[in-house]
Coordinates of C-alpha atoms in Angstrom, one line a residue:
M662 CA 57.5 97.8 59.9
L663 CA 56.3 94.8 58.1
E664 CA 58.7 93.5 55.1
Q665 CA 57.0 93.3 52.0
G666 CA 57.6 94.3 48.7
P667 CA 55.2 97.6 46.9
L668 CA 51.4 97.0 46.3
S669 CA 50.3 96.0 43.3
P670 CA 49.1 98.8 41.0
R671 CA 46.7 96.7 39.0
S672 CA 44.8 94.9 42.2
G673 CA 46.1 97.7 44.9
T674 CA 47.0 94.4 47.3
S675 CA 49.8 93.5 48.7
P676 CA 52.0 90.0 47.7
P677 CA 49.8 87.0 49.8
A678 CA 51.8 86.5 53.4
P679 CA 53.8 82.9 53.9
N680 CA 51.6 80.6 55.5
L681 CA 52.2 81.4 59.2
S682 CA 51.3 78.5 61.6
L683 CA 51.5 80.8 64.8
P684 CA 49.3 80.2 68.0
Q685 CA 46.0 82.0 67.9
S686 CA 46.9 83.2 71.6
L687 CA 49.7 85.2 70.2
L688 CA 47.7 86.5 66.9
S689 CA 45.0 87.5 69.6
G690 CA 44.3 91.4 69.4
F691 CA 46.3 91.7 66.2
R692 CA 44.6 94.5 64.3
P693 CA 45.6 94.8 60.5
A694 CA 47.1 98.7 60.0
F695 CA 49.8 100.9 58.5
C696 CA 52.9 102.9 59.7
D697 CA 54.4 105.9 58.2
A698 CA 58.0 104.7 58.6
R699 CA 59.0 108.5 58.6
S700 CA 57.2 109.8 61.5
G701 CA 55.9 106.7 63.1
E702 CA 52.4 107.4 62.6
V703 CA 50.3 104.5 62.5
R704 CA 46.5 104.0 61.4
L705 CA 44.3 101.2 61.7
C706 CA 42.7 99.6 58.4
R707 CA 39.3 100.5 58.1
T708 CA 36.4 99.5 55.4
V709 CA 34.6 101.7 53.0
D710 CA 32.0 102.2 55.6
G711 CA 34.7 103.4 57.9
E712 CA 34.3 100.2 60.6
L713 CA 37.5 98.4 61.9
A714 CA 38.6 96.3 59.0
E715 CA 39.7 92.5 59.4
A716 CA 42.0 92.6 56.5
H717 CA 44.4 95.3 55.1
T718 CA 42.6 98.1 53.3
L719 CA 43.5 101.6 51.7
E720 CA 40.5 103.5 52.2
H721 CA 40.8 105.8 54.8
L722 CA 44.5 106.4 54.8
P723 CA 45.9 110.1 54.6
Q724 CA 46.3 111.3 51.1
E725 CA 49.7 112.1 51.9
W726 CA 50.4 108.3 51.8
V727 CA 48.7 107.6 48.7
A728 CA 51.3 107.1 45.6
E729 CA 48.4 106.4 43.2
C730 CA 44.6 106.3 42.7
D731 CA 42.7 104.5 40.1
G732 CA 40.3 106.5 37.9
G733 CA 37.6 106.0 40.3
G734 CA 39.8 107.7 43.1
R735 CA 40.5 104.9 45.3
P736 CA 44.1 104.6 46.3
V737 CA 45.9 101.5 45.0
R738 CA 49.6 102.0 45.8
L739 CA 51.1 103.6 48.8
R740 CA 54.3 105.4 49.0
P741 CA 57.3 103.2 49.7
E742 CA 57.6 104.4 53.1
I743 CA 54.1 103.3 54.4
R744 CA 54.5 99.7 55.7
A745 CA 51.8 97.2 56.8
G746 CA 51.7 95.6 59.6
F747 CA 49.3 94.9 62.5
L748 CA 48.7 97.2 65.8
R749 CA 48.7 95.1 69.1
G750 CA 47.9 97.5 72.1
I751 CA 50.2 100.5 71.2
D752 CA 52.9 98.6 69.8
F753 CA 53.2 98.4 65.6
W754 CA 54.5 94.8 64.7
R755 CA 56.0 94.4 61.2
L756 CA 55.9 90.6 59.4
S757 CA 59.4 89.9 60.8
D758 CA 58.1 90.7 64.3
L759 CA 55.8 87.9 64.3
L760 CA 58.3 85.6 62.4
R761 CA 60.7 86.0 65.4
P762 CA 58.5 87.6 68.3
A763 CA 60.5 88.2 71.6
L764 CA 57.8 86.8 74.1
D765 CA 58.0 87.2 77.7
A766 CA 59.3 84.6 79.6

């Protein structure tokens, strides 16, 4: 799972990721996603309209993953066992995985 702090309850966003200088070939195919550390279930991030998102969004996640919503009912904070990361193929990658990838030789 992605090693990071909890989402900010004010903005609903995670802390900024460190500036990574990874080759584009390594990043190709990574889709923003969330994973439930208890069950292993992974959900791709989606926009408000349900399209695949290019960044981490909280829309369309299961309600049981949400710890707090704003006054309009939009999720602003997830439960601690829900981790942000990236889905590539069938593998869920945490940020720590990206920093130290196990690449085939």
